[in-house]
Amino acid sequence: MAHIAKRSCSRVTVKNKPELARRCVFNRVPEVEACMTELRTQRFTPRVVQLDES
């Protein structure tokens, strides 16, 4: 049986700051976490969304 997995990119965004948005490949969780940590140290509230690119 085939295994279906969503392999879309993740996007890290900050409200009202489109210049801070970043895209990460689906399997690079440490990269997403590092980006979130970096933005939090700058006192932003980052949000992660998995894109639907199927």
Short mmCIF file of C-alpha atoms in Angstrom, two decimals:
data_model
loop_
_atom_site.label_atom_id
_atom_site.label_comp_id
_atom_site.label_asym_id
_atom_site.label_seq_id
_atom_site.Cartn_x
_atom_site.Cartn_y
_atom_site.Cartn_z
CA MET A 1 0.00 0.00 0.00
CA ALA A 2 1.25 3.47 -0.84
CA HIS A 3 2.06 5.97 1.86
CA ILE A 4 0.66 9.44 1.22
CA ALA A 5 2.48 12.29 2.91
CA LYS A 6 2.06 16.00 2.51
CA ARG A 7 5.42 17.32 1.26
CA SER A 8 4.63 20.98 0.88
CA CYS A 9 6.90 23.77 2.05
CA SER A 10 6.42 25.56 5.35
CA ARG A 11 6.18 29.32 5.57
CA VAL A 12 7.14 31.35 8.64
CA THR A 13 5.37 34.71 8.78
CA VAL A 14 5.04 37.70 11.09
CA LYS A 15 1.85 39.76 11.10
CA ASN A 16 2.22 43.08 9.23
CA LYS A 17 5.87 42.32 8.34
CA PRO A 18 5.90 40.61 4.91
CA GLU A 19 9.63 41.25 4.52
CA LEU A 20 10.29 38.77 7.36
CA ALA A 21 8.45 35.86 5.70
CA ARG A 22 10.58 32.79 4.96
CA ARG A 23 9.94 29.49 3.20
CA CYS A 24 11.48 26.19 4.28
CA VAL A 25 11.50 22.75 2.68
CA PHE A 26 9.06 20.27 4.24
CA ASN A 27 11.69 18.09 5.95
CA ARG A 28 13.82 20.85 7.49
CA VAL A 29 12.21 21.17 10.91
CA PRO A 30 15.40 22.44 12.65
CA GLU A 31 15.60 25.27 10.09
CA VAL A 32 12.01 26.29 10.87
CA GLU A 33 12.67 26.14 14.62
CA ALA A 34 15.81 28.27 14.26
CA CYS A 35 13.89 30.85 12.25
CA MET A 36 11.14 30.94 14.90
CA THR A 37 13.71 31.35 17.69
CA GLU A 38 15.47 34.16 15.85
CA LEU A 39 12.22 36.07 15.32
CA ARG A 40 11.16 35.57 18.95
CA THR A 41 14.45 37.02 20.20
CA GLN A 42 13.60 40.12 18.15
CA ARG A 43 10.25 40.27 20.01
CA PHE A 44 8.10 39.21 17.04
CA THR A 45 5.34 36.62 17.15
CA PRO A 46 6.08 34.25 14.28
CA ARG A 47 3.55 31.81 12.85
CA VAL A 48 4.20 28.65 10.80
CA VAL A 49 1.87 27.53 8.03
CA GLN A 50 2.23 24.47 5.83
CA LEU A 51 1.51 25.48 2.26
CA ASP A 52 -0.79 23.48 -0.03
CA GLU A 53 1.27 23.01 -3.19
CA SER A 54 -0.16 19.76 -4.45
#
